[in-house]
Amino acid sequence: MHEDREKIQPGLYLLASKLGWIVTGRTRKTYEEKSETGLLILSNTSSFEISDIETPDQLIVAQAGICDLWNLESIGIIENIETSSDKKAMEYFKETLKFKNGRYYVKWPWKENTPELPDNRELALGRLKSCVARMRKKPDLLTKYDTIIQDQIQKGIVEEVNEFRTDGRKHYIPHHAVITPQKSTTKVRIVYDASAKNNKEMPSLNECLYRGPLLLNNLCGIFMRFRLHKIAMVADIEKAFLQVGLQEDDRDVTRFMWMKDCANTYVERQNIQEYRFCRVPFGVISSPFLLAATIEHHVDMYNTPIAEKIKNNIYVDNLISGCESVTEALKFYSDAKDIFKEAAMNLREWISNSSSINELLPASDKTDALQVSVLGHIWNIEDDKVAVKPCKFTDLNDKTCKLLCFCDASARAYSAAVYLHQTCGQSSRSDLIFSKSRLAPVKEMSIPRLELMAVLIGVKSLIFVKSELNISIEEMYLWSDSQCVLKWISTKKELNVFVKNRIAEIKAHKDVKFMYVNTMENPADVATRGTTASKLKNDSLWWHGPKWLNYDTQNWKNDSFGDNSSVENMYQSEIKREKSRCSTLLCNQIEEENRPPFGIDCREFSSYTKVIRVTAWIQRFVSRMKKDKCSTGKVLTYKELKVAEMNWIKYIQRKPLLRCF
């Protein structure tokens, strides 16, 4: 889009783009007799007129379809797509990153051609007065607020600045208090609002910066690996964002105001002091990217297994990992502390499920809490249980591991559940390690197609879990209770496009074995039909799968299914019908009275409009082969469309009267 904009009438504008002028907005004029809406795009034209726009095809999905729902909440099942802006932000970060006096210093990733940042001092001053007024009745909170700012001044996180001096752009960030009494460390936190703006015409600081690529590790993958270790360990970086330095020429856009004397709660000019950040503040849109990129750059400098483990198991400022012995855990603690210390970061609040490790850790580096939050779930270190009840997997090096997936779908939902199967000698066990369920789309879809989507997501889930666990997986199995889907997978016949594309994607993973299970023994059926929390808690089928999974692999069920007319009908409904040869039809000018125009099967088209247009194109082709006079343009003419439509009308009218003549 270009910056040029022309106002046509109140609410209606012309926007300049690389494709031409685009009409946007809303007119005050309404047309009661027309219920359909449309989009009009004008390109390289000097005038325009109001035109009727035909109703979109009914099969064009306006709401998110079944694939989109999975894509949005895939938890790593799909790959992140890096945008051009992400690439620019990362390149700029690498070009401008500096390491000085034991600390990394970064610059803000500014967008190109952005409007100049406004000097919003009056806005920040107004927000400061409101902030102080709210805390005036809470002197303890006001004192704590002031203590945080004074502490940041002493540590060099912020610095005093003169109101009238600047190193470049100048912008102010309003701030307010957020209270979290349940936290063991920072109960009062100052939040900075970099999205604040004077008015709609003026940009905020966040609007002038690139967000940057998402460099966070997969939450689900971290959590699964966390439960693999015999000794689990958790720590976090103290005030992580404030440990990354901000280069001097980018500091004046992070100005804020505070009172010189906290005892005088009236915000007056002589009692106001301006500050600016010397570090990256939390609340700016680019801050998470800059922190993650800095940590990744620093850890990559250490070519050690522990550095690689840190890189794969850190989420923002939380390190969630583990080891297999006390000696290994202590070395991990020591090396991790040293690595982050080299970047002026303090890895603190260590906690483990091992009492031996907790006793050996220095008091200054550990927390005394018996319950801590791990990725949003409460972890009790005494019994080593997490609130969501994920199973504990230990000593996997001596066991043979397999991944098993069960899939199911109903009219209301579809689901996939993945189990880790461990075998050691004559004993074996299986435990739920990953599951996903979604509501069926509003747009109705047949049960076999929903079952097909469940199998597709099941295959993707298996591949995802295998890649995230980083352990040796001997085999992967997938069970479905849909005989129709399993027949589609095994058939060599040509299938309809929707089914064909998904079957091709499923078959691309040749290391997955497909088997049939009856509905009563399918644990994914629990998710698709629904249950209560009390029943789910003690549902062995859901948490461990069918009992026969504890048997030898050769005795696992792969139920056979006999002839079933309903299944066969559903299976045949997606088999692609062979199209009749039309070469002879194109040569015949007079069609048989019981055949549609050119032998076209209108059931293969998604809309009436498409049938008419295809008929018109064929009619033109036939005319050109016969060297009759016809249009040669790139678009169909009105006359061609009307002739095609008339042919269909005649066919429809003639069809019920054939027996009468």
GROMACS .gro file of N, CA, C and O in nm, residues 11-99:
model
  356
   11GLY      N    1  -1.693   0.857   0.453
   11GLY     CA    2  -1.684   0.715   0.479
   11GLY      C    3  -1.628   0.632   0.365
   11GLY      O    4  -1.604   0.512   0.382
   12LEU      N    5  -1.604   0.692   0.248
   12LEU     CA    6  -1.557   0.617   0.132
   12LEU      C    7  -1.428   0.679   0.080
   12LEU      O    8  -1.422   0.801   0.056
   13TYR      N    9  -1.324   0.595   0.063
   13TYR     CA   10  -1.193   0.645   0.026
   13TYR      C   11  -1.134   0.563  -0.089
   13TYR      O   12  -1.171   0.448  -0.111
   14LEU      N   13  -1.039   0.627  -0.160
   14LEU     CA   14  -0.955   0.560  -0.259
   14LEU      C   15  -0.815   0.547  -0.202
   14LEU      O   16  -0.753   0.647  -0.163
   15LEU      N   17  -0.765   0.425  -0.193
   15LEU     CA   18  -0.630   0.400  -0.142
   15LEU      C   19  -0.541   0.358  -0.258
   15LEU      O   20  -0.579   0.273  -0.339
   16ALA      N   21  -0.422   0.415  -0.262
   16ALA     CA   22  -0.327   0.382  -0.369
   16ALA      C   23  -0.247   0.258  -0.328
   16ALA      O   24  -0.202   0.245  -0.215
   17SER      N   25  -0.232   0.165  -0.421
   17SER     CA   26  -0.153   0.045  -0.397
   17SER      C   27  -0.072   0.014  -0.522
   17SER      O   28  -0.090   0.077  -0.626
   18LYS      N   29   0.015  -0.083  -0.512
   18LYS     CA   30   0.096  -0.123  -0.626
   18LYS      C   31   0.011  -0.184  -0.736
   18LYS      O   32   0.054  -0.192  -0.852
   19LEU      N   33  -0.109  -0.228  -0.701
   19LEU     CA   34  -0.199  -0.287  -0.800
   19LEU      C   35  -0.293  -0.184  -0.861
   19LEU      O   36  -0.367  -0.215  -0.953
   20GLY      N   37  -0.292  -0.064  -0.807
   20GLY     CA   38  -0.384   0.039  -0.854
   20GLY      C   39  -0.463   0.097  -0.738
   20GLY      O   40  -0.427   0.081  -0.621
   21TRP      N   41  -0.572   0.167  -0.771
   21TRP     CA   42  -0.655   0.229  -0.668
   21TRP      C   43  -0.755   0.128  -0.612
   21TRP      O   44  -0.815   0.050  -0.685
   22ILE      N   45  -0.774   0.131  -0.480
   22ILE     CA   46  -0.867   0.039  -0.412
   22ILE      C   47  -0.972   0.122  -0.339
   22ILE      O   48  -0.938   0.214  -0.265
   23VAL      N   49  -1.098   0.090  -0.361
   23VAL     CA   50  -1.207   0.156  -0.291
   23VAL      C   51  -1.228   0.088  -0.157
   23VAL      O   52  -1.240  -0.035  -0.150
   24THR      N   53  -1.234   0.165  -0.049
   24THR     CA   54  -1.255   0.109   0.083
   24THR      C   55  -1.344   0.201   0.165
   24THR      O   56  -1.360   0.319   0.133
   25GLY      N   57  -1.398   0.147   0.270
   25GLY     CA   58  -1.485   0.226   0.358
   25GLY      C   59  -1.628   0.179   0.353
   25GLY      O   60  -1.660   0.070   0.304
   26ARG      N   61  -1.718   0.263   0.402
   26ARG     CA   62  -1.860   0.229   0.407
   26ARG      C   63  -1.942   0.350   0.366
   26ARG      O   64  -1.923   0.460   0.417
   27THR      N   65  -2.034   0.329   0.274
   27THR     CA   66  -2.119   0.439   0.229
   27THR      C   67  -2.244   0.446   0.316
   27THR      O   68  -2.284   0.348   0.379
   28ARG      N   69  -2.305   0.563   0.316
   28ARG     CA   70  -2.429   0.580   0.392
   28ARG      C   71  -2.551   0.531   0.315
   28ARG      O   72  -2.658   0.513   0.371
   29LYS      N   73  -2.534   0.513   0.184
   29LYS     CA   74  -2.645   0.470   0.100
   29LYS      C   75  -2.666   0.320   0.114
   29LYS      O   76  -2.571   0.243   0.113
   30THR      N   77  -2.788   0.277   0.132
   30THR     CA   78  -2.820   0.136   0.144
   30THR      C   79  -2.915   0.093   0.034
   30THR      O   80  -2.991   0.173  -0.018
   31TYR      N   81  -2.908  -0.034   0.001
   31TYR     CA   82  -2.994  -0.092  -0.101
   31TYR      C   83  -3.074  -0.204  -0.035
   31TYR      O   84  -3.022  -0.313  -0.010
   32GLU      N   85  -3.199  -0.175  -0.005
   32GLU     CA   86  -3.280  -0.271   0.068
   32GLU      C   87  -3.309  -0.397  -0.012
   32GLU      O   88  -3.325  -0.505   0.042
   33GLU      N   89  -3.319  -0.381  -0.145
   33GLU     CA   90  -3.356  -0.497  -0.225
   33GLU      C   91  -3.239  -0.591  -0.248
   33GLU      O   92  -3.255  -0.699  -0.299
   34LYS      N   93  -3.117  -0.550  -0.213
   34LYS     CA   94  -3.001  -0.635  -0.235
   34LYS      C   95  -2.946  -0.680  -0.100
   34LYS      O   96  -2.918  -0.599  -0.014
   35SER      N   97  -2.934  -0.810  -0.085
   35SER     CA   98  -2.887  -0.863   0.042
   35SER      C   99  -2.742  -0.909   0.037
   35SER      O  100  -2.682  -0.934   0.140
   36GLU      N  101  -2.685  -0.921  -0.084
   36GLU     CA  102  -2.549  -0.969  -0.095
   36GLU      C  103  -2.450  -0.852  -0.098
   36GLU      O  104  -2.481  -0.743  -0.147
   37THR      N  105  -2.332  -0.874  -0.044
   37THR     CA  106  -2.228  -0.773  -0.045
   37THR      C  107  -2.112  -0.821  -0.130
   37THR      O  108  -2.094  -0.940  -0.153
   38GLY      N  109  -2.030  -0.728  -0.177
   38GLY     CA  110  -1.917  -0.767  -0.260
   38GLY      C  111  -1.802  -0.670  -0.244
   38GLY      O  112  -1.813  -0.567  -0.179
   39LEU      N  113  -1.690  -0.703  -0.302
   39LEU     CA  114  -1.569  -0.621  -0.299
   39LEU      C  115  -1.539  -0.571  -0.439
   39LEU      O  116  -1.540  -0.648  -0.534
   40LEU      N  117  -1.513  -0.441  -0.450
   40LEU     CA  118  -1.483  -0.381  -0.580
   40LEU      C  119  -1.341  -0.327  -0.577
   40LEU      O  120  -1.307  -0.247  -0.491
   41ILE      N  121  -1.257  -0.372  -0.668
   41ILE     CA  122  -1.119  -0.326  -0.679
   41ILE      C  123  -1.101  -0.261  -0.816
   41ILE      O  124  -1.131  -0.322  -0.918
   42LEU      N  125  -1.052  -0.138  -0.816
   42LEU     CA  126  -1.030  -0.065  -0.940
   42LEU      C  127  -0.880  -0.056  -0.966
   42LEU      O  128  -0.805  -0.019  -0.877
   43SER      N  129  -0.837  -0.089  -1.084
   43SER     CA  130  -0.696  -0.085  -1.118
   43SER      C  131  -0.676  -0.012  -1.250
   43SER      O  132  -0.735  -0.050  -1.351
   44ASN      N  133  -0.593   0.095  -1.245
   44ASN     CA  134  -0.558   0.170  -1.366
   44ASN      C  135  -0.681   0.220  -1.443
   44ASN      O  136  -0.691   0.205  -1.564
   45THR      N  137  -0.776   0.271  -1.372
   45THR     CA  138  -0.896   0.324  -1.435
   45THR      C  139  -0.912   0.470  -1.398
   45THR      O  140  -0.869   0.515  -1.293
   46SER      N  141  -0.976   0.544  -1.485
   46SER     CA  142  -0.999   0.686  -1.460
   46SER      C  143  -1.139   0.714  -1.409
   46SER      O  144  -1.168   0.823  -1.367
   47SER      N  145  -1.227   0.617  -1.419
   47SER     CA  146  -1.362   0.635  -1.369
   47SER      C  147  -1.414   0.502  -1.317
   47SER      O  148  -1.356   0.397  -1.341
   48PHE      N  149  -1.524   0.509  -1.243
   48PHE     CA  150  -1.581   0.384  -1.194
   48PHE      C  151  -1.731   0.399  -1.186
   48PHE      O  152  -1.785   0.508  -1.187
   49GLU      N  153  -1.798   0.285  -1.180
   49GLU     CA  154  -1.942   0.284  -1.170
   49GLU      C  155  -1.985   0.172  -1.077
   49GLU      O  156  -1.910   0.077  -1.053
   50ILE      N  157  -2.106   0.185  -1.023
   50ILE     CA  158  -2.158   0.083  -0.934
   50ILE      C  159  -2.202  -0.036  -1.017
   50ILE      O  160  -2.277  -0.022  -1.112
   51SER      N  161  -2.154  -0.155  -0.982
   51SER     CA  162  -2.188  -0.276  -1.056
   51SER      C  163  -2.240  -0.381  -0.961
   51SER      O  164  -2.199  -0.387  -0.845
   52ASP      N  165  -2.333  -0.462  -1.010
   52ASP     CA  166  -2.381  -0.574  -0.930
   52ASP      C  167  -2.273  -0.680  -0.924
   52ASP      O  168  -2.210  -0.713  -1.024
   53ILE      N  169  -2.252  -0.734  -0.806
   53ILE     CA  170  -2.152  -0.837  -0.788
   53ILE      C  171  -2.223  -0.966  -0.751
   53ILE      O  172  -2.303  -0.969  -0.658
   54GLU      N  173  -2.196  -1.070  -0.823
   54GLU     CA  174  -2.268  -1.194  -0.803
   54GLU      C  175  -2.234  -1.257  -0.670
   54GLU      O  176  -2.128  -1.236  -0.614
   55THR      N  177  -2.329  -1.335  -0.620
   55THR     CA  178  -2.312  -1.403  -0.493
   55THR      C  179  -2.194  -1.500  -0.501
   55THR      O  180  -2.182  -1.575  -0.597
   56PRO      N  181  -2.108  -1.500  -0.399
   56PRO     CA  182  -1.997  -1.596  -0.401
   56PRO      C  183  -2.048  -1.739  -0.399
   56PRO      O  184  -2.158  -1.766  -0.353
   57ASP      N  185  -1.965  -1.828  -0.447
   57ASP     CA  186  -2.002  -1.969  -0.446
   57ASP      C  187  -2.029  -2.014  -0.304
   57ASP      O  188  -1.957  -1.977  -0.211
   58GLN      N  189  -2.129  -2.096  -0.285
   58GLN     CA  190  -2.164  -2.142  -0.152
   58GLN      C  191  -2.057  -2.231  -0.091
   58GLN      O  192  -2.051  -2.246   0.031
   59LEU      N  193  -1.976  -2.293  -0.176
   59LEU     CA  194  -1.874  -2.382  -0.123
   59LEU      C  195  -1.748  -2.310  -0.082
   59LEU      O  196  -1.655  -2.370  -0.032
   60ILE      N  197  -1.742  -2.178  -0.107
   60ILE     CA  198  -1.628  -2.101  -0.058
   60ILE      C  199  -1.650  -2.077   0.090
   60ILE      O  200  -1.744  -2.011   0.130
   61VAL      N  201  -1.561  -2.133   0.175
   61VAL     CA  202  -1.582  -2.129   0.319
   61VAL      C  203  -1.547  -1.991   0.374
   61VAL      O  204  -1.433  -1.947   0.365
   62ALA      N  205  -1.646  -1.923   0.431
   62ALA     CA  206  -1.622  -1.791   0.487
   62ALA      C  207  -1.561  -1.802   0.626
   62ALA      O  208  -1.481  -1.720   0.667
   63GLN      N  209  -1.600  -1.905   0.700
   63GLN     CA  210  -1.546  -1.924   0.833
   63GLN      C  211  -1.427  -2.019   0.826
   63GLN      O  212  -1.403  -2.085   0.727
   64ALA      N  213  -1.353  -2.024   0.936
   64ALA     CA  214  -1.235  -2.110   0.940
   64ALA      C  215  -1.276  -2.255   0.922
   64ALA      O  216  -1.367  -2.303   0.987
   65GLY      N  217  -1.210  -2.322   0.830
   65GLY     CA  218  -1.242  -2.461   0.803
   65GLY      C  219  -1.170  -2.552   0.900
   65GLY      O  220  -1.097  -2.508   0.989
   66ILE      N  221  -1.187  -2.681   0.879
   66ILE     CA  222  -1.131  -2.778   0.972
   66ILE      C  223  -0.978  -2.773   0.975
   66ILE      O  224  -0.917  -2.783   1.081
   67CYS      N  225  -0.915  -2.752   0.858
   67CYS     CA  226  -0.769  -2.745   0.855
   67CYS      C  227  -0.719  -2.618   0.923
   67CYS      O  228  -0.619  -2.619   0.993
   68ASP      N  229  -0.791  -2.505   0.901
   68ASP     CA  230  -0.750  -2.379   0.962
   68ASP      C  231  -0.753  -2.387   1.114
   68ASP      O  232  -0.666  -2.333   1.182
   69LEU      N  233  -0.854  -2.456   1.169
   69LEU     CA  234  -0.863  -2.467   1.313
   69LEU      C  235  -0.743  -2.542   1.369
   69LEU      O  236  -0.686  -2.505   1.471
   70TRP      N  237  -0.702  -2.647   1.300
   70TRP     CA  238  -0.584  -2.720   1.344
   70TRP      C  239  -0.458  -2.637   1.325
   70TRP      O  240  -0.368  -2.639   1.406
   71ASN      N  241  -0.451  -2.562   1.216
   71ASN     CA  242  -0.332  -2.481   1.190
   71ASN      C  243  -0.312  -2.376   1.297
   71ASN      O  244  -0.202  -2.346   1.337
   72LEU      N  245  -0.423  -2.316   1.344
   72LEU     CA  246  -0.413  -2.209   1.442
   72LEU      C  247  -0.370  -2.260   1.578
   72LEU      O  248  -0.307  -2.189   1.655
   73GLU      N  249  -0.407  -2.383   1.612
   73GLU     CA  250  -0.371  -2.437   1.741
   73GLU      C  251  -0.300  -2.571   1.724
   73GLU      O  252  -0.332  -2.670   1.788
   74SER      N  253  -0.204  -2.575   1.638
   74SER     CA  254  -0.139  -2.700   1.605
   74SER      C  255  -0.034  -2.741   1.706
   74SER      O  256   0.012  -2.853   1.704
   75ILE      N  257   0.006  -2.650   1.794
   75ILE     CA  258   0.111  -2.674   1.892
   75ILE      C  259   0.234  -2.733   1.826
   75ILE      O  260   0.285  -2.837   1.863
   76GLY      N  261   0.279  -2.669   1.722
   76GLY     CA  262   0.402  -2.711   1.658
   76GLY      C  263   0.386  -2.816   1.550
   76GLY      O  264   0.485  -2.860   1.493
   77ILE      N  265   0.263  -2.860   1.523
   77ILE     CA  266   0.244  -2.962   1.420
   77ILE      C  267   0.282  -2.908   1.283
   77ILE      O  268   0.328  -2.979   1.197
   78ILE      N  269   0.262  -2.777   1.262
   78ILE     CA  270   0.304  -2.716   1.136
   78ILE      C  271   0.424  -2.628   1.161
   78ILE      O  272   0.449  -2.585   1.274
   79GLU      N  273   0.499  -2.600   1.059
   79GLU     CA  274   0.617  -2.517   1.071
   79GLU      C  275   0.580  -2.370   1.069
   79GLU      O  276   0.483  -2.330   1.006
   80ASN      N  277   0.659  -2.290   1.141
   80ASN     CA  278   0.638  -2.146   1.138
   80ASN      C  279   0.686  -2.091   1.004
   80ASN      O  280   0.792  -2.129   0.955
   81ILE      N  281   0.607  -2.003   0.947
   81ILE     CA  282   0.642  -1.943   0.819
   81ILE      C  283   0.705  -1.806   0.846
   81ILE      O  284   0.642  -1.717   0.901
   82GLU      N  285   0.831  -1.791   0.810
   82GLU     CA  286   0.901  -1.666   0.835
   82GLU      C  287   0.862  -1.563   0.731
   82GLU      O  288   0.868  -1.587   0.611
   83THR      N  289   0.818  -1.446   0.777
   83THR     CA  290   0.778  -1.340   0.687
   83THR      C  291   0.899  -1.254   0.651
   83THR      O  292   1.005  -1.263   0.714
   84SER      N  293   0.881  -1.167   0.552
   84SER     CA  294   0.991  -1.080   0.510
   84SER      C  295   1.028  -0.982   0.622
   84SER      O  296   1.145  -0.948   0.638
   85SER      N  297   0.927  -0.936   0.698
   85SER     CA  298   0.956  -0.844   0.809
   85SER      C  299   1.037  -0.914   0.918
   85SER      O  300   1.125  -0.853   0.979
   86ASP      N  301   1.008  -1.044   0.942
   86ASP     CA  302   1.087  -1.119   1.040
   86ASP      C  303   1.233  -1.130   0.995
   86ASP      O  304   1.325  -1.118   1.076
   87LYS      N  305   1.250  -1.152   0.866
   87LYS     CA  306   1.386  -1.164   0.813
   87LYS      C  307   1.462  -1.033   0.826
   87LYS      O  308   1.580  -1.032   0.863
   88LYS      N  309   1.393  -0.922   0.800
   88LYS     CA  310   1.457  -0.790   0.814
   88LYS      C  311   1.496  -0.764   0.959
   88LYS      O  312   1.604  -0.712   0.987
   89ALA      N  313   1.406  -0.800   1.052
   89ALA     CA  314   1.433  -0.777   1.194
   89ALA      C  315   1.554  -0.858   1.239
   89ALA      O  316   1.640  -0.807   1.313
   90MET      N  317   1.562  -0.983   1.195
   90MET     CA  318   1.674  -1.067   1.236
   90MET      C  319   1.805  -1.019   1.175
   90MET      O  320   1.910  -1.017   1.242
   91GLU      N  321   1.803  -0.981   1.049
   91GLU     CA  322   1.925  -0.930   0.985
   91GLU      C  323   1.973  -0.802   1.054
   91GLU      O  324   2.093  -0.785   1.076
   92TYR      N  325   1.880  -0.714   1.088
   92TYR     CA  326   1.918  -0.589   1.154
   92TYR      C  327   1.974  -0.617   1.293
   92TYR      O  328   2.069  -0.551   1.337
   93PHE      N  329   1.916  -0.715   1.362
   93PHE     CA  330   1.967  -0.752   1.495
   93PHE      C  331   2.112  -0.799   1.486
   93PHE      O  332   2.198  -0.757   1.564
   94LYS      N  333   2.141  -0.887   1.390
   94LYS     CA  334   2.277  -0.940   1.377
   94LYS      C  335   2.377  -0.831   1.337
   94LYS      O  336   2.493  -0.834   1.380
   95GLU      N  337   2.331  -0.735   1.256
   95GLU     CA  338   2.420  -0.628   1.212
   95GLU      C  339   2.453  -0.530   1.325
   95GLU      O  340   2.563  -0.474   1.328
   96THR      N  341   2.360  -0.508   1.415
   96THR     CA  342   2.376  -0.401   1.516
   96THR      C  343   2.409  -0.452   1.656
   96THR      O  344   2.437  -0.371   1.745
   97LEU      N  345   2.406  -0.584   1.679
   97LEU     CA  346   2.434  -0.638   1.812
   97LEU      C  347   2.577  -0.606   1.855
   97LEU      O  348   2.671  -0.625   1.778
   98LYS      N  349   2.591  -0.560   1.978
   98LYS     CA  350   2.723  -0.527   2.033
   98LYS      C  351   2.740  -0.593   2.169
   98LYS      O  352   2.643  -0.610   2.243
   99PHE      N  353   2.864  -0.629   2.202
   99PHE     CA  354   2.896  -0.685   2.333
   99PHE      C  355   3.002  -0.596   2.396
   99PHE      O  356   3.113  -0.583   2.345
   0.00000   0.00000   0.00000
